[in-house]
Amino acid sequence: MTSDHLSRTGFRRAALGRRTGCNIETIRYYENIGMMPDPPRTAAGYRVYDETHVSRLRFILRARQLGFSIEEIRGLLGLVDSGSQTCAEVKERTERHLADVRARIADLARIERVLSETVTKCSGENVPECPVLEALTPRPVLA
Amino acid sequence: MTSDHLSRTGFRRAALGRRTGCNIETIRYYENIGMMPDPPRTAAGYRVYDETHVSRLRFILRARQLGFSIEEIRGLLGLVDSGSQTCAEVKERTERHLADVRARIADLARIERVLSETVTKCSGENVPECPVLEALTPRPVLA
DNA sequence: CCTACACTCTGTAGTAGCTACAGAGTCAAG
DNA sequence: CTTGACTCTGTAGCTACTACAGAGTGTAGG
């Protein structure tokens, strides 16, 4: 690695992955779908990253950790990139996402309740009859 | 539709879909991946279903509603099909799945907490500064 | 100078669980 | 004999990655 090819602060994909905890294939994926900018290249075609890429990737990763979809993140990044973001707009988007998260929790909580209630009815013995299987086997409509 | 081709109780894909609330493409998908048996066919190649298919499909759909994965359902069906199911075995599998559901709830609850706490800090005004964006923008390590 | 090794490049395929479509065939009723 | 509703098949699309093959690059050690 010569300092001709990588500027004093530049580094490559593996280093970006190491600094952010991101899989290096994922970095390329984010570039392909336009979430990360196409970085400059060395003469040999190697990507060269700097601190701006670290920041942007961390933003994306943190948003993913908070359950934002790629499209939601793309929207947030678009606002920030254009400098047109306002707290009002971001708050609204976050509240929409939050509603979605709460809906998913409600779904899972319903599942959790049914499963845990059913499982308590299980004898846990070596018999073929099982309340779980009965719950999965809908009874005839008229019986 | 002649009664030569469809036995007295037989019906086709759209009818099976209607009776179970299942998308007809999904039925074919379950057959392709071996969750549903290949049904008999008419001379023209049309699938012919009966009540056994209704039961099995309802089992699958109900299990999906309870969050079981296709592979988990395949396992349960395998037990039932071989007649070797015991309450002990089914209970164990259900508890493993339940643990998974609870882990997913915990993940989402953590997300919900962070998002809702952050959103309460939002002024919601037409200013560019936003606590949500700050939460997504990791501060420098030494500052 | 050569080789070994670590890294990078690209395109592509696989994961889960469906869902949808194109283009062809079938069947019964009007 | 046409219309319309159904069916058939293979295949592609969706989300968000992850992994691999096969080729190229750059550097350190011998």
Tab-separated table of C-alpha atoms (C1' of nucleotides) in Angstrom:
chain	number	residue	atom	x	y	z
A	1	MET	CA	0.000	0.000	0.000
A	2	THR	CA	1.642	3.201	-1.184
A	3	SER	CA	0.715	6.668	0.038
A	4	ASP	CA	0.490	7.609	-3.638
A	5	HIS	CA	-2.659	5.586	-3.926
A	6	LEU	CA	-4.251	6.194	-0.564
A	7	SER	CA	-4.181	9.758	0.697
A	8	ARG	CA	-2.911	10.321	4.223
A	9	THR	CA	-6.321	9.672	5.793
A	10	GLY	CA	-7.754	7.245	3.241
A	11	PHE	CA	-8.446	3.601	3.879
A	12	ARG	CA	-10.093	0.656	2.221
A	13	ARG	CA	-13.134	-1.501	2.649
A	14	ALA	CA	-11.829	-3.862	5.291
A	15	ALA	CA	-10.762	-0.882	7.405
A	16	LEU	CA	-14.148	0.793	7.018
A	17	GLY	CA	-15.784	-2.456	8.050
A	18	ARG	CA	-13.517	-2.751	11.074
A	19	ARG	CA	-14.157	0.823	12.200
A	20	THR	CA	-17.930	0.493	11.956
A	21	GLY	CA	-18.497	-3.162	12.696
A	22	CYS	CA	-20.094	-3.516	9.301
A	23	ASN	CA	-19.670	-6.543	7.052
A	24	ILE	CA	-17.618	-5.464	4.066
A	25	GLU	CA	-20.064	-7.010	1.614
A	26	THR	CA	-22.778	-4.898	3.189
A	27	ILE	CA	-20.770	-1.776	2.468
A	28	ARG	CA	-20.698	-2.625	-1.217
A	29	TYR	CA	-24.404	-3.401	-1.053
A	30	TYR	CA	-25.142	0.052	0.382
A	31	GLU	CA	-23.124	1.596	-2.416
A	32	ASN	CA	-24.940	-0.427	-5.065
A	33	ILE	CA	-28.344	0.687	-3.831
A	34	GLY	CA	-27.203	4.281	-3.538
A	35	MET	CA	-27.244	4.629	0.265
A	36	MET	CA	-23.517	5.241	0.365
A	37	PRO	CA	-21.778	7.427	-2.230
A	38	ASP	CA	-19.478	5.800	-4.756
A	39	PRO	CA	-16.072	6.400	-3.198
A	40	PRO	CA	-13.043	7.541	-5.166
A	41	ARG	CA	-10.773	4.813	-6.464
A	42	THR	CA	-7.074	4.172	-6.644
A	43	ALA	CA	-5.469	3.668	-10.049
A	44	ALA	CA	-6.028	-0.052	-9.586
A	45	GLY	CA	-9.714	0.430	-8.858
A	46	TYR	CA	-9.603	0.048	-5.063
A	47	ARG	CA	-12.180	2.080	-3.132
A	48	VAL	CA	-10.755	4.812	-0.917
A	49	TYR	CA	-12.771	5.907	2.114
A	50	ASP	CA	-12.402	8.719	4.606
A	51	GLU	CA	-14.109	9.928	7.783
A	52	THR	CA	-17.181	11.152	5.928
A	53	HIS	CA	-17.891	7.588	4.873
A	54	VAL	CA	-17.451	6.402	8.438
A	55	SER	CA	-20.049	8.916	9.637
A	56	ARG	CA	-22.563	8.109	6.965
A	57	LEU	CA	-22.211	4.367	7.426
A	58	ARG	CA	-22.603	4.722	11.200
A	59	PHE	CA	-25.764	6.743	10.629
A	60	ILE	CA	-27.182	3.992	8.451
A	61	LEU	CA	-26.172	1.225	10.851
A	62	ARG	CA	-27.610	3.024	13.853
A	63	ALA	CA	-30.877	3.662	12.015
A	64	ARG	CA	-31.022	-0.016	11.034
A	65	GLN	CA	-30.497	-0.948	14.688
A	66	LEU	CA	-33.515	1.205	15.470
A	67	GLY	CA	-35.541	-0.760	12.949
A	68	PHE	CA	-35.778	1.867	10.209
A	69	SER	CA	-36.101	0.294	6.771
A	70	ILE	CA	-33.656	1.047	4.003
A	71	GLU	CA	-36.268	3.240	2.306
A	72	GLU	CA	-36.951	5.170	5.513
A	73	ILE	CA	-33.230	5.735	5.968
A	74	ARG	CA	-32.900	6.777	2.361
A	75	GLY	CA	-35.587	9.365	3.051
A	76	LEU	CA	-33.865	10.681	6.171
A	77	LEU	CA	-30.523	10.862	4.393
A	78	GLY	CA	-32.184	12.707	1.525
A	79	LEU	CA	-33.481	15.324	3.932
A	80	VAL	CA	-30.100	15.742	5.588
A	81	ASP	CA	-28.187	15.744	2.299
A	82	SER	CA	-30.371	18.502	0.901
A	83	GLY	CA	-30.116	20.404	4.173
A	84	SER	CA	-33.905	20.682	4.163
A	85	GLN	CA	-34.476	18.621	7.297
A	86	THR	CA	-36.620	20.048	10.053
A	87	CYS	CA	-37.323	18.618	13.471
A	88	ALA	CA	-41.030	18.613	12.555
A	89	GLU	CA	-40.489	16.429	9.506
A	90	VAL	CA	-38.077	14.027	11.173
A	91	LYS	CA	-40.335	13.743	14.194
A	92	GLU	CA	-43.283	12.856	12.004
A	93	ARG	CA	-41.356	10.154	10.175
A	94	THR	CA	-40.035	8.769	13.431
A	95	GLU	CA	-43.529	8.645	14.892
A	96	ARG	CA	-44.774	6.747	11.862
A	97	HIS	CA	-41.945	4.268	12.285
A	98	LEU	CA	-42.625	4.057	16.002
A	99	ALA	CA	-46.265	3.201	15.298
A	100	ASP	CA	-45.044	0.419	13.055
A	101	VAL	CA	-42.723	-0.917	15.736
A	102	ARG	CA	-45.567	-0.852	18.258
A	103	ALA	CA	-47.812	-2.739	15.853
A	104	ARG	CA	-45.159	-5.400	15.439
A	105	ILE	CA	-44.795	-5.652	19.214
A	106	ALA	CA	-48.564	-6.032	19.554
A	107	ASP	CA	-48.544	-8.836	16.973
A	108	LEU	CA	-45.761	-10.656	18.773
A	109	ALA	CA	-47.353	-10.080	22.157
A	110	ARG	CA	-50.546	-11.716	20.921
A	111	ILE	CA	-48.512	-14.671	19.665
A	112	GLU	CA	-46.612	-14.829	22.933
A	113	ARG	CA	-49.836	-14.866	24.942
A	114	VAL	CA	-51.424	-17.663	22.894
A	115	LEU	CA	-48.283	-19.783	22.921
A	116	SER	CA	-47.557	-19.376	26.600
A	117	GLU	CA	-51.173	-20.078	27.571
A	118	THR	CA	-51.247	-23.166	25.404
A	119	VAL	CA	-47.933	-24.481	26.594
A	120	THR	CA	-49.024	-24.352	30.231
A	121	LYS	CA	-51.758	-26.840	29.339
A	122	CYS	CA	-49.197	-29.359	28.101
A	123	SER	CA	-48.660	-32.380	30.285
A	124	GLY	CA	-45.171	-32.711	28.818
A	125	GLU	CA	-45.516	-36.448	28.938
A	126	ASN	CA	-44.973	-39.207	26.409
A	127	VAL	CA	-48.553	-39.103	25.174
A	128	PRO	CA	-49.637	-38.268	21.632
A	129	GLU	CA	-52.348	-35.809	22.725
A	130	CYS	CA	-51.025	-32.280	22.919
A	131	PRO	CA	-52.795	-28.960	23.537
A	132	VAL	CA	-50.435	-27.226	21.118
A	133	LEU	CA	-51.395	-29.538	18.281
A	134	GLU	CA	-55.047	-29.144	19.198
A	135	ALA	CA	-54.670	-25.377	18.972
A	136	LEU	CA	-53.203	-25.817	15.505
A	137	THR	CA	-55.945	-28.197	14.410
A	138	PRO	CA	-59.090	-26.146	13.954
A	139	ARG	CA	-62.168	-28.012	15.122
A	140	PRO	CA	-65.071	-28.630	12.719
A	141	VAL	CA	-67.326	-25.610	12.436
A	142	LEU	CA	-70.413	-27.358	13.806
A	143	ALA	CA	-69.251	-29.443	16.739
B	1	MET	CA	-66.626	-28.850	-14.630
B	2	THR	CA	-67.780	-32.464	-14.958
B	3	SER	CA	-68.229	-34.820	-12.026
B	4	ASP	CA	-66.071	-37.249	-14.022
B	5	HIS	CA	-63.097	-35.045	-13.350
B	6	LEU	CA	-63.838	-33.884	-9.839
B	7	SER	CA	-65.086	-36.511	-7.424
B	8	ARG	CA	-68.195	-35.675	-5.392
B	9	THR	CA	-66.242	-33.865	-2.682
B	10	GLY	CA	-63.297	-32.610	-4.746
B	11	PHE	CA	-62.577	-28.978	-5.513
B	12	ARG	CA	-59.887	-26.870	-7.052
B	13	ARG	CA	-57.327	-24.325	-6.004
B	14	ALA	CA	-59.519	-21.251	-5.918
B	15	ALA	CA	-62.025	-23.112	-3.727
B	16	LEU	CA	-59.296	-24.262	-1.348
B	17	GLY	CA	-58.073	-20.708	-1.172
B	18	ARG	CA	-61.557	-19.420	-0.440
B	19	ARG	CA	-62.196	-21.988	2.293
B	20	THR	CA	-58.946	-21.264	4.084
B	21	GLY	CA	-58.383	-17.611	3.297
B	22	CYS	CA	-55.102	-18.573	1.681
B	23	ASN	CA	-53.736	-16.963	-1.460
B	24	ILE	CA	-53.875	-19.540	-4.240
B	25	GLU	CA	-50.285	-18.900	-5.245
B	26	THR	CA	-49.271	-19.670	-1.683
B	27	ILE	CA	-50.950	-23.056	-1.935
B	28	ARG	CA	-48.821	-23.940	-4.924
B	29	TYR	CA	-45.796	-22.640	-3.079
B	30	TYR	CA	-46.492	-24.951	-0.124
B	31	GLU	CA	-46.792	-27.857	-2.528
B	32	ASN	CA	-43.538	-26.965	-4.248
B	33	ILE	CA	-41.618	-26.898	-0.988
B	34	GLY	CA	-43.237	-30.136	0.178
B	35	MET	CA	-45.400	-28.752	2.998
B	36	MET	CA	-48.586	-29.791	1.256
B	37	PRO	CA	-48.845	-33.139	-0.561
B	38	ASP	CA	-49.066	-33.157	-4.343
B	39	PRO	CA	-52.806	-33.491	-4.913
B	40	PRO	CA	-54.319	-35.841	-7.484
B	41	ARG	CA	-55.034	-34.322	-10.870
B	42	THR	CA	-57.857	-34.376	-13.387
B	43	ALA	CA	-57.173	-35.656	-16.899
B	44	ALA	CA	-56.431	-32.051	-17.877
B	45	GLY	CA	-53.904	-31.644	-15.104
B	46	TYR	CA	-56.055	-29.645	-12.665
B	47	ARG	CA	-55.352	-30.221	-8.979
B	48	VAL	CA	-58.162	-31.855	-7.016
B	49	TYR	CA	-58.385	-31.178	-3.280
B	50	ASP	CA	-60.491	-32.631	-0.498
B	51	GLU	CA	-61.069	-32.035	3.215
B	52	THR	CA	-57.708	-33.497	4.189
B	53	HIS	CA	-56.033	-30.693	2.262
B	54	VAL	CA	-58.211	-28.127	3.978
B	55	SER	CA	-57.151	-29.437	7.396
B	56	ARG	CA	-53.494	-29.547	6.580
B	57	LEU	CA	-53.485	-26.085	5.053
B	58	ARG	CA	-55.339	-24.672	8.061
B	59	PHE	CA	-52.745	-26.258	10.333
B	60	ILE	CA	-49.965	-24.587	8.387
B	61	LEU	CA	-51.717	-21.215	8.285
B	62	ARG	CA	-52.496	-21.280	11.986
B	63	ALA	CA	-48.915	-22.180	12.810
B	64	ARG	CA	-47.702	-19.350	10.588
B	65	GLN	CA	-50.039	-16.983	12.438
B	66	LEU	CA	-48.331	-18.101	15.634
B	67	GLY	CA	-44.990	-17.199	14.151
B	68	PHE	CA	-43.635	-20.693	13.524
B	69	SER	CA	-41.206	-20.784	10.623
B	70	ILE	CA	-41.758	-23.013	7.629
B	71	GLU	CA	-39.011	-25.325	8.890
B	72	GLU	CA	-40.538	-25.525	12.365
B	73	ILE	CA	-43.906	-26.366	10.840
B	74	ARG	CA	-42.297	-28.940	8.598
B	75	GLY	CA	-40.902	-30.530	11.737
B	76	LEU	CA	-44.249	-30.557	13.529
B	77	LEU	CA	-45.993	-31.981	10.481
B	78	GLY	CA	-43.309	-34.642	10.239
B	79	LEU	CA	-44.004	-35.710	13.802
B	80	VAL	CA	-47.741	-35.826	13.239
B	81	ASP	CA	-47.442	-37.557	9.867
B	82	SER	CA	-45.294	-40.312	11.327
B	83	GLY	CA	-47.624	-40.593	14.324
B	84	SER	CA	-44.579	-40.308	16.572
B	85	GLN	CA	-45.569	-36.992	18.174
B	86	THR	CA	-45.581	-36.735	21.941
B	87	CYS	CA	-46.726	-33.840	24.078
B	88	ALA	CA	-43.205	-33.708	25.532
B	89	GLU	CA	-41.599	-33.215	22.118
B	90	VAL	CA	-44.145	-30.695	20.870
B	91	LYS	CA	-43.968	-28.764	24.129
B	92	GLU	CA	-40.199	-28.557	23.867
B	93	ARG	CA	-40.344	-27.236	20.310
B	94	THR	CA	-43.024	-24.767	21.230
B	95	GLU	CA	-40.992	-23.499	24.146
B	96	ARG	CA	-37.985	-22.996	21.897
B	97	HIS	CA	-40.155	-21.013	19.514
B	98	LEU	CA	-41.663	-19.077	22.395
B	99	ALA	CA	-38.186	-18.120	23.569
B	100	ASP	CA	-37.492	-16.828	20.079
B	101	VAL	CA	-40.700	-14.789	20.069
B	102	ARG	CA	-39.800	-13.307	23.440
B	103	ALA	CA	-36.345	-12.386	22.179
B	104	ARG	CA	-37.889	-10.602	19.218
B	105	ILE	CA	-40.258	-8.753	21.529
B	106	ALA	CA	-37.336	-7.707	23.701
B	107	ASP	CA	-35.487	-6.384	20.644
B	108	LEU	CA	-38.481	-4.396	19.506
B	109	ALA	CA	-39.181	-3.143	23.033
B	110	ARG	CA	-35.640	-1.778	23.229
B	111	ILE	CA	-36.160	-0.033	19.905
B	112	GLU	CA	-39.514	1.287	21.057
B	113	ARG	CA	-38.010	2.692	24.233
B	114	VAL	CA	-35.173	4.480	22.463
B	115	LEU	CA	-37.432	5.906	19.774
B	116	SER	CA	-40.154	7.071	22.120
B	117	GLU	CA	-37.661	8.650	24.508
B	118	THR	CA	-35.925	10.434	21.667
B	119	VAL	CA	-39.106	11.636	20.059
B	120	THR	CA	-40.289	13.289	23.260
B	121	LYS	CA	-37.204	15.497	23.083
B	122	CYS	CA	-38.236	16.796	19.646
B	123	SER	CA	-39.487	20.342	19.538
B	124	GLY	CA	-41.426	19.450	16.400
B	125	GLU	CA	-40.672	22.887	15.024
B	126	ASN	CA	-39.279	24.110	11.730
B	127	VAL	CA	-35.699	24.026	12.928
B	128	PRO	CA	-32.936	21.883	11.424
B	129	GLU	CA	-31.689	20.600	14.818
B	130	CYS	CA	-33.395	17.368	15.766
B	131	PRO	CA	-32.771	14.974	18.663
B	132	VAL	CA	-33.587	12.020	16.413
B	133	LEU	CA	-30.873	12.952	13.953
B	134	GLU	CA	-28.468	13.547	16.823
B	135	ALA	CA	-29.195	10.072	18.113
B	136	LEU	CA	-28.357	8.708	14.679
B	137	THR	CA	-25.169	10.738	14.401
B	138	PRO	CA	-22.624	9.181	16.730
B	139	ARG	CA	-20.537	11.797	18.449
B	140	PRO	CA	-16.725	11.752	18.137
B	141	VAL	CA	-15.163	9.322	20.570
B	142	LEU	CA	-13.181	11.953	22.474
B	143	ALA	CA	-15.512	14.895	22.948
C	1	DC	C1'	13.576	-10.967	-8.325
C	2	DC	C1'	10.235	-14.178	-6.947
C	3	DT	C1'	6.800	-16.017	-4.265
C	4	DA	C1'	3.367	-16.187	-0.733
C	5	DC	C1'	-0.254	-13.984	1.344
C	6	DA	C1'	-3.650	-10.664	2.257
C	7	DC	C1'	-6.383	-7.902	0.357
C	8	DT	C1'	-9.489	-6.131	-3.454
C	9	DC	C1'	-12.335	-6.335	-7.619
C	10	DT	C1'	-16.734	-7.966	-10.221
C	11	DG	C1'	-20.931	-10.496	-11.021
C	12	DT	C1'	-24.006	-13.577	-9.319
C	13	DA	C1'	-26.641	-16.661	-6.301
C	14	DG	C1'	-28.515	-17.798	-2.038
C	15	DT	C1'	-31.477	-16.863	2.309
C	16	DA	C1'	-37.337	-16.596	4.006
C	17	DG	C1'	-41.855	-16.576	2.651
C	18	DC	C1'	-44.360	-15.468	-0.180
C	19	DT	C1'	-46.723	-12.805	-4.363
C	20	DA	C1'	-47.432	-11.736	-9.071
C	21	DC	C1'	-47.152	-12.141	-13.832
C	22	DA	C1'	-46.998	-13.938	-18.764
C	23	DG	C1'	-48.585	-17.023	-21.960
C	24	DA	C1'	-50.881	-21.065	-22.775
C	25	DG	C1'	-54.570	-24.393	-21.995
C	26	DT	C1'	-59.491	-26.004	-20.336
C	27	DC	C1'	-64.265	-25.969	-19.495
C	28	DA	C1'	-69.110	-24.751	-19.270
C	29	DA	C1'	-72.711	-21.507	-20.330
C	30	DG	C1'	-75.091	-18.460	-23.564
D	1	DC	C1'	-68.616	-20.756	-31.261
D	2	DT	C1'	-67.314	-17.276	-28.440
D	3	DT	C1'	-66.770	-15.393	-23.923
D	4	DG	C1'	-65.207	-15.531	-19.421
D	5	DA	C1'	-63.589	-17.748	-15.548
D	6	DC	C1'	-60.715	-20.700	-14.202
D	7	DT	C1'	-56.219	-23.515	-14.392
D	8	DC	C1'	-51.477	-24.739	-15.766
D	9	DT	C1'	-46.189	-23.777	-15.816
D	10	DG	C1'	-41.951	-21.294	-15.157
D	11	DT	C1'	-40.002	-17.382	-13.562
D	12	DA	C1'	-39.127	-12.828	-11.442
D	13	DG	C1'	-39.845	-9.714	-7.819
D	14	DC	C1'	-39.809	-8.247	-2.864
D	15	DT	C1'	-36.229	-7.010	1.863
D	16	DA	C1'	-31.714	-6.724	3.555
D	17	DC	C1'	-28.274	-8.711	3.351
D	18	DT	C1'	-24.374	-12.533	2.925
D	19	DA	C1'	-21.331	-15.469	0.501
D	20	DC	C1'	-18.803	-17.261	-3.141
D	21	DA	C1'	-15.887	-17.875	-7.453
D	22	DG	C1'	-12.345	-16.329	-10.195
D	23	DA	C1'	-9.443	-12.753	-11.265
D	24	DG	C1'	-6.326	-8.967	-10.106
D	25	DT	C1'	-3.117	-6.038	-6.852
D	26	DG	C1'	0.247	-4.834	-3.504
D	27	DT	C1'	3.701	-5.813	-0.145
D	28	DA	C1'	6.870	-8.334	2.889
D	29	DG	C1'	10.136	-11.990	3.311
D	30	DG	C1'	13.617	-14.977	1.437
